[in-house]
XYZ file of C-alpha atoms in Angstrom:
481
model
C -99.159 97.215 -44.581
C -99.412 97.821 -40.850
C -98.358 96.507 -37.631
C -100.986 95.044 -35.271
C -100.766 92.925 -32.346
C -101.188 89.214 -32.450
C -100.718 86.022 -30.407
C -97.469 84.017 -30.737
C -99.475 80.698 -30.210
C -96.679 79.994 -27.594
C -93.523 79.540 -30.086
C -90.467 81.212 -29.589
C -87.034 81.057 -31.357
C -83.643 80.512 -30.383
C -81.451 82.676 -32.395
C -77.834 83.285 -32.179
C -77.620 81.619 -28.901
C -80.038 83.248 -27.159
C -84.095 82.308 -27.136
C -86.227 85.044 -27.587
C -90.027 85.125 -27.641
C -91.288 86.038 -30.896
C -93.735 88.541 -29.405
C -91.432 90.251 -27.306
C -91.210 94.213 -27.094
C -94.571 93.717 -29.309
C -96.573 95.553 -27.139
C -100.118 93.998 -26.215
C -101.694 91.217 -27.930
C -105.170 90.577 -28.701
C -106.968 87.438 -28.351
C -108.003 85.695 -31.309
C -109.354 82.243 -30.983
C -108.341 79.677 -33.685
C -110.391 77.023 -35.347
C -114.576 76.726 -35.722
C -116.312 79.843 -33.928
C -113.481 82.222 -34.113
C -114.659 85.862 -34.807
C -118.109 85.289 -35.379
C -118.742 81.627 -35.561
C -119.205 79.579 -38.947
C -121.550 80.396 -41.863
C -120.278 83.513 -42.329
C -121.553 84.780 -45.494
C -120.072 86.874 -48.339
C -122.735 86.944 -50.506
C -125.511 88.624 -48.298
C -127.255 88.211 -45.163
C -129.180 85.234 -46.405
C -131.396 83.953 -49.159
C -130.665 81.017 -51.421
C -128.068 83.019 -53.683
C -126.066 83.532 -50.616
C -122.450 81.989 -50.497
C -121.269 80.506 -47.223
C -117.757 79.725 -46.166
C -116.504 77.316 -43.559
C -113.080 78.196 -41.429
C -109.914 78.463 -43.358
C -108.034 75.537 -43.796
C -104.185 75.148 -44.970
C -102.925 72.136 -46.635
C -99.188 73.574 -47.001
C -97.154 76.803 -47.474
C -94.185 77.020 -49.592
C -91.295 78.164 -49.241
C -90.798 78.303 -45.483
C -87.093 80.409 -45.786
C -85.447 82.760 -47.943
C -84.746 86.118 -48.556
C -87.253 89.117 -47.640
C -89.893 89.484 -50.390
C -89.850 85.921 -51.673
C -93.419 85.022 -52.969
C -94.888 82.676 -50.429
C -97.661 80.515 -51.454
C -100.768 79.103 -49.044
C -102.424 76.133 -50.369
C -106.153 75.227 -48.813
C -109.614 76.254 -48.658
C -111.910 78.898 -47.756
C -109.154 81.104 -47.569
C -111.162 84.072 -48.667
C -110.413 86.123 -52.037
C -109.676 89.680 -53.488
C -113.408 90.480 -53.580
C -113.688 90.027 -50.126
C -112.636 92.795 -47.440
C -113.199 90.703 -44.305
C -109.817 88.519 -44.635
C -106.419 89.304 -44.150
C -102.953 87.941 -43.623
C -100.771 88.193 -40.411
C -97.179 88.092 -40.636
C -94.841 87.834 -37.677
C -95.586 86.914 -34.049
C -96.403 90.418 -33.050
C -98.571 91.348 -36.154
C -95.489 93.475 -37.557
C -97.323 93.280 -41.042
C -100.892 92.645 -42.070
C -101.970 92.154 -45.704
C -105.136 92.559 -47.034
C -106.140 90.821 -50.488
C -106.117 94.108 -52.242
C -102.664 95.407 -51.292
C -100.865 95.264 -54.640
C -97.683 95.809 -53.599
C -97.340 92.396 -51.485
C -100.291 90.533 -53.124
C -99.872 88.361 -56.208
C -103.050 86.063 -55.900
C -105.600 85.668 -53.083
C -108.432 82.887 -54.215
C -110.553 80.616 -51.808
C -108.105 77.694 -52.296
C -104.698 79.721 -52.758
C -103.040 82.931 -51.618
C -99.576 84.022 -52.967
C -97.542 86.948 -51.388
C -94.468 88.472 -50.747
C -93.019 88.243 -47.341
C -92.196 91.788 -46.185
C -89.668 93.196 -43.634
C -89.834 93.341 -40.437
C -91.998 90.267 -39.727
C -90.517 86.904 -39.309
C -92.077 83.560 -38.196
C -95.851 82.601 -38.476
C -98.098 83.227 -40.862
C -101.876 83.255 -39.901
C -104.767 83.581 -42.113
C -108.001 85.206 -40.584
C -111.655 85.395 -42.068
C -114.713 86.049 -39.927
C -115.379 82.361 -39.729
C -112.107 81.798 -37.906
C -108.128 82.010 -38.108
C -105.711 79.270 -39.002
C -101.801 79.360 -38.714
C -100.272 78.627 -42.094
C -96.800 77.987 -41.042
C -93.542 80.095 -40.149
C -90.935 81.755 -42.225
C -87.516 82.521 -41.370
C -85.954 84.941 -43.434
C -82.290 85.141 -44.214
C -81.732 88.267 -42.220
C -82.670 88.655 -38.630
C -84.860 92.115 -38.682
C -83.972 92.738 -34.917
C -86.016 94.133 -32.183
C -87.808 97.705 -32.942
C -86.425 100.643 -31.137
C -88.836 103.476 -30.903
C -87.219 107.097 -31.260
C -88.570 110.295 -31.035
C -90.742 112.112 -33.770
C -88.179 113.708 -36.060
C -85.116 112.354 -34.584
C -82.188 111.366 -37.183
C -78.933 109.782 -36.961
C -76.216 112.118 -37.512
C -73.241 110.043 -37.338
C -72.375 106.875 -37.003
C -69.204 104.313 -36.618
C -68.673 100.560 -36.838
C -67.014 99.726 -33.541
C -65.868 95.950 -33.737
C -67.427 93.228 -34.888
C -71.107 93.311 -35.650
C -71.348 96.290 -33.625
C -72.816 99.765 -34.550
C -72.588 103.291 -32.781
C -74.566 106.152 -34.076
C -75.665 109.573 -32.595
C -79.473 110.605 -32.531
C -80.117 114.331 -32.729
C -82.302 114.187 -29.689
C -81.906 117.056 -26.923
C -79.130 116.273 -25.678
C -77.766 114.158 -28.589
C -78.074 110.360 -27.820
C -75.118 107.738 -28.139
C -76.910 104.503 -28.829
C -74.887 101.080 -29.622
C -76.390 98.406 -31.366
C -74.755 94.444 -30.999
C -75.953 91.315 -31.616
C -76.936 91.070 -27.917
C -79.307 94.260 -28.122
C -78.868 98.365 -27.615
C -77.437 100.510 -25.224
C -78.009 104.291 -24.532
C -76.268 107.036 -23.281
C -75.885 110.900 -23.132
C -73.670 113.328 -25.270
C -73.195 116.212 -23.182
C -72.490 118.840 -25.572
C -73.901 122.620 -26.220
C -73.058 125.644 -28.730
C -72.011 123.283 -31.462
C -72.795 122.924 -35.353
C -75.024 119.870 -35.560
C -74.035 118.998 -39.069
C -70.510 118.972 -37.992
C -70.432 116.326 -35.160
C -68.799 112.859 -36.351
C -67.615 109.690 -34.624
C -64.347 108.050 -35.158
C -62.541 105.526 -33.077
C -59.521 106.509 -30.970
C -56.093 104.971 -30.141
C -58.030 102.521 -27.815
C -60.667 101.610 -30.506
C -63.158 103.354 -27.924
C -65.646 105.584 -29.565
C -65.145 108.997 -29.652
C -65.796 112.085 -31.459
C -65.537 115.786 -32.161
C -67.685 118.817 -33.661
C -67.051 122.105 -34.460
C -68.525 125.219 -32.105
C -71.094 127.671 -33.306
C -68.747 130.471 -32.812
C -67.059 132.205 -35.843
C -63.954 130.886 -36.229
C -65.342 127.698 -35.072
C -63.283 125.699 -32.596
C -62.701 122.341 -32.297
C -64.609 120.411 -29.892
C -63.314 117.128 -28.307
C -66.030 114.293 -27.499
C -64.242 112.027 -25.238
C -65.552 108.816 -23.203
C -67.314 110.043 -19.801
C -66.705 106.414 -18.103
C -70.612 105.446 -18.402
C -70.846 104.932 -22.100
C -71.647 108.471 -23.360
C -69.238 111.296 -24.292
C -68.525 114.718 -23.059
C -67.471 117.633 -24.420
C -64.118 118.946 -24.002
C -62.855 122.477 -25.673
C -59.523 122.107 -27.250
C -58.620 125.596 -27.779
C -57.821 125.188 -31.637
C -59.856 127.217 -33.914
C -60.328 126.590 -37.726
C -61.640 128.769 -40.259
C -64.872 128.983 -42.236
C -63.557 127.029 -45.027
C -63.305 123.830 -43.687
C -63.341 119.572 -44.522
C -63.717 116.978 -41.749
C -64.348 113.136 -41.578
C -64.345 110.514 -38.914
C -64.189 106.580 -39.018
C -62.817 103.831 -37.859
C -59.211 104.651 -38.582
C -59.425 107.892 -37.129
C -60.351 111.668 -37.380
C -59.381 114.972 -39.424
C -60.329 118.564 -39.831
C -58.842 120.537 -42.845
C -59.148 124.355 -42.852
C -58.143 127.151 -45.632
C -56.966 130.275 -44.883
C -56.000 132.549 -47.619
C -55.965 129.748 -50.071
C -53.760 127.676 -47.820
C -54.803 124.307 -46.463
C -53.633 123.291 -42.821
C -54.478 119.672 -40.988
C -55.553 119.148 -37.382
C -55.769 115.824 -36.035
C -56.323 113.851 -32.631
C -53.624 112.924 -30.526
C -52.598 111.907 -27.109
C -55.030 114.065 -25.145
C -55.177 116.766 -27.677
C -55.790 118.000 -30.823
C -52.933 119.590 -32.903
C -51.663 120.856 -36.039
C -49.567 118.351 -38.095
C -49.683 119.572 -41.748
C -49.575 122.544 -43.673
C -50.369 125.296 -44.758
C -50.291 123.860 -48.180
C -51.322 125.871 -51.069
C -54.817 125.003 -53.058
C -53.630 124.426 -56.618
C -57.014 125.471 -58.167
C -58.517 128.167 -55.373
C -60.707 130.055 -58.096
C -61.579 127.209 -59.987
C -65.638 126.970 -61.168
C -67.676 124.761 -58.588
C -64.492 124.301 -56.254
C -65.335 121.998 -53.419
C -62.922 120.418 -50.818
C -63.562 116.565 -48.771
C -61.453 114.682 -46.568
C -61.324 111.111 -45.405
C -60.669 109.875 -42.028
C -56.910 108.755 -42.811
C -56.108 112.360 -43.159
C -56.187 113.065 -46.936
C -57.694 116.063 -48.368
C -59.670 116.089 -51.819
C -60.230 118.903 -53.720
C -62.634 119.013 -57.182
C -63.770 121.513 -59.756
C -65.596 121.453 -62.829
C -63.661 121.759 -66.206
C -64.893 121.941 -69.804
C -64.866 118.500 -71.810
C -66.887 119.283 -74.557
C -66.316 120.598 -78.179
C -67.389 123.840 -80.026
C -70.377 121.645 -81.130
C -71.574 120.565 -77.909
C -70.690 122.066 -74.439
C -69.778 119.913 -71.367
C -68.286 119.648 -68.344
C -67.212 117.061 -66.030
C -65.713 116.977 -62.442
C -61.967 116.835 -61.594
C -60.258 116.054 -58.625
C -56.844 116.238 -56.886
C -55.806 114.587 -53.721
C -53.424 115.193 -50.722
C -52.447 111.831 -49.296
C -52.557 111.685 -45.603
C -48.291 111.558 -45.879
C -47.920 113.708 -48.807
C -46.803 117.012 -48.875
C -48.050 118.393 -52.144
C -51.450 117.406 -54.641
C -51.091 114.577 -56.851
C -52.328 115.053 -60.574
C -55.658 116.071 -61.474
C -57.952 112.823 -62.490
C -61.674 112.661 -63.637
C -63.907 111.808 -60.845
C -67.180 111.529 -62.823
C -68.821 111.612 -66.287
C -69.348 114.364 -68.257
C -72.600 116.798 -67.806
C -74.213 117.744 -70.931
C -74.241 120.916 -70.786
C -72.895 122.486 -67.510
C -72.426 121.323 -63.911
C -74.059 123.886 -61.637
C -73.359 122.047 -58.282
C -70.676 120.066 -56.986
C -70.361 118.713 -53.575
C -68.180 116.084 -51.257
C -69.964 113.899 -48.536
C -67.397 112.241 -46.153
C -67.854 108.509 -45.839
C -64.954 107.480 -43.225
C -62.073 106.265 -45.349
C -63.842 106.860 -48.674
C -65.645 110.360 -49.812
C -68.919 110.815 -51.880
C -69.067 113.530 -54.768
C -72.486 114.712 -56.032
C -72.710 116.619 -58.742
C -76.079 118.228 -60.518
C -76.049 120.215 -64.093
C -78.027 121.047 -66.753
C -78.650 119.860 -70.151
C -80.080 122.497 -72.189
C -81.598 121.971 -75.915
C -79.666 124.700 -78.187
C -82.545 124.298 -80.897
C -85.180 124.888 -78.279
C -87.478 122.047 -79.223
C -87.602 120.704 -75.252
C -87.399 122.267 -71.654
C -84.119 122.152 -69.880
C -83.738 118.919 -67.993
C -81.380 118.798 -64.720
C -79.437 115.794 -63.696
C -77.653 114.725 -60.895
C -75.002 111.943 -60.527
C -72.805 110.344 -57.582
C -69.162 109.579 -57.516
C -67.612 107.258 -55.558
C -64.015 107.627 -54.582
C -61.956 105.072 -52.944
C -59.131 106.096 -50.501
C -56.252 105.657 -52.880
C -57.952 107.823 -55.699
C -57.881 105.093 -58.077
C -61.593 103.593 -58.180
C -64.301 106.095 -59.360
C -67.237 105.374 -60.601
C -70.322 107.402 -61.298
C -74.002 106.303 -60.865
C -77.303 108.434 -62.139
C -79.334 109.469 -59.561
C -82.024 106.984 -60.396
C -82.796 105.106 -56.744
C -84.801 106.230 -54.195
C -82.034 106.466 -51.509
C -78.805 105.201 -51.582
C -75.729 105.163 -48.899
C -71.903 104.208 -49.269
C -69.454 102.774 -47.135
C -65.820 102.199 -47.437
C -62.811 99.652 -46.747
C -59.285 100.626 -47.504
C -60.072 98.794 -50.690
C -63.450 98.447 -51.370
C -66.607 100.490 -51.563
C -69.741 98.936 -50.871
C -73.582 100.243 -51.288
C -76.586 100.086 -49.791
C -79.207 100.998 -52.391
C -82.750 100.982 -52.172
C -84.747 99.816 -55.095
C -88.321 100.027 -55.581
C -88.680 96.354 -56.984
C -85.637 94.744 -55.293
C -85.805 96.392 -51.627
C -82.703 96.943 -49.812
C -79.781 95.744 -51.837
C -76.199 95.308 -50.355
C -73.525 95.237 -52.976
C -69.682 95.385 -53.281
C -70.017 96.832 -56.721
C -72.673 99.413 -56.896
C -71.884 100.297 -60.359
C -73.138 97.050 -61.819
C -74.018 94.326 -59.524
C -77.465 94.384 -57.562
C -75.768 92.527 -54.523
C -77.779 90.849 -52.201
C -81.367 91.420 -50.978
C -81.474 92.307 -47.453
C -84.893 93.640 -46.699
C -87.930 94.077 -48.800
C -89.986 96.568 -49.336
C -86.865 98.841 -48.943
C -87.063 100.945 -45.557
C -85.171 104.151 -44.810
C -81.550 103.361 -44.590
C -80.013 105.578 -41.493
C -76.602 104.093 -41.553
C -74.332 101.785 -43.189
C -70.734 100.565 -42.304
C -68.232 97.925 -42.615
C -67.565 96.167 -39.509
C -63.852 94.746 -38.885
C -65.125 91.151 -40.269
C -65.815 93.295 -43.619
C -69.283 92.377 -43.251
C -72.095 95.207 -43.583
C -73.595 96.479 -40.403
C -76.651 99.159 -41.147
C -79.459 100.583 -39.283
C -82.966 100.941 -40.995
C -86.041 102.756 -40.309
C -89.541 101.523 -40.194
C -92.124 103.480 -39.269
C -91.749 105.031 -35.765
C -88.645 102.608 -35.342
C -85.088 101.803 -35.836
C -83.932 98.339 -36.586
C -80.581 96.781 -36.510
C -80.833 93.721 -38.819
C -78.340 91.072 -38.992
C -77.210 88.062 -40.850
C -79.145 84.372 -39.807
C -76.072 82.792 -38.990
C -77.652 79.728 -36.683
C -80.549 77.485 -37.868
């Protein structure tokens, strides 16, 4: 599956109350003549250069293309004549006005059937609109296909650049920081995107977080690269970017942090006592603690935070019997207004035999626990297996579920009462679901691209950013005809 330039046949789409040319931002377009005489003229042969045994073909002709709309990955059927075949290497389908996807008959992922009178294929991201078929004898426009998600315009990024932080900023809007030099704050909306710089230096890149401040404006923070680290506030600079401001507040090397649409937090421990720092009007202050860690020396001890101000602790405990060694993760949570930790609860299924690593990942209002372990055959008849699971913990700690590490990529987001998932499945594509444990959800994109960011906007819908080849895309639901 490749991208190439292709003429737009003078078509345009009026989407979301804005007319956009289908070959906008697609680079140069090569000229292709349609109909008889195109690309080498008529009478081309797929069976040799002449002789009574040669098979000749006329220009391709299309009588129908169905369906003309649906989800990415929908199987589309083209009927007609002289369409080529799986034995020919000189025919191709071109999807999208800018030639975003080019399909050959041997593409097993995309093509179901390719014969002289029928072509069946799966419509692939990031194309939309026109479908054209090319042979040496000519080219023909088969029709237009309208996917249920708009792919958005490609946003070329620097090689190796990645998203290090994200936050939903209002309705159908997403703000992300790219780890360019200096970092770039990019805002994606239905109307396009804007870029601004993040003026910061001497900081720990993995600690940078975005959050919404008291006026719902995008702000951020990070920890300095000194030891002990200092909290660095990232304030709006008046031109769309962020500028670093020292807070003078030092924390320890044992910390847990989070940022999201409901604020930001840094928890840090000294001598097994936890304290909390949060941003206020103009500065960060320590507003809670010190509070004793109830299990500071427990095996696989780990700490995480959620942006509402909660602190999460996890450890591994024995859950087996004398006949079967097993361990499982147990969690405790200190809520945003609590003064002591709650009771322990299971925050993952048992691992047979031992947990060997346990780690928190903050996701704004919720948190993710990833734990791995070993499965040892006590009889020595098989090799040791290493397994990993992902536990998704809702803000109130009441809803947890564990997913085996079988998907290609996964990303999760949370509201106050909901955990949602963006899960890449090799067959189904990118699935957006509000029940990652059992519901495959809806297909958004196919084949599944790399999911760089996933958030829930103020309307309760998915907003996300994906990477395809050398560009980022901000897909959105098609809400207008």
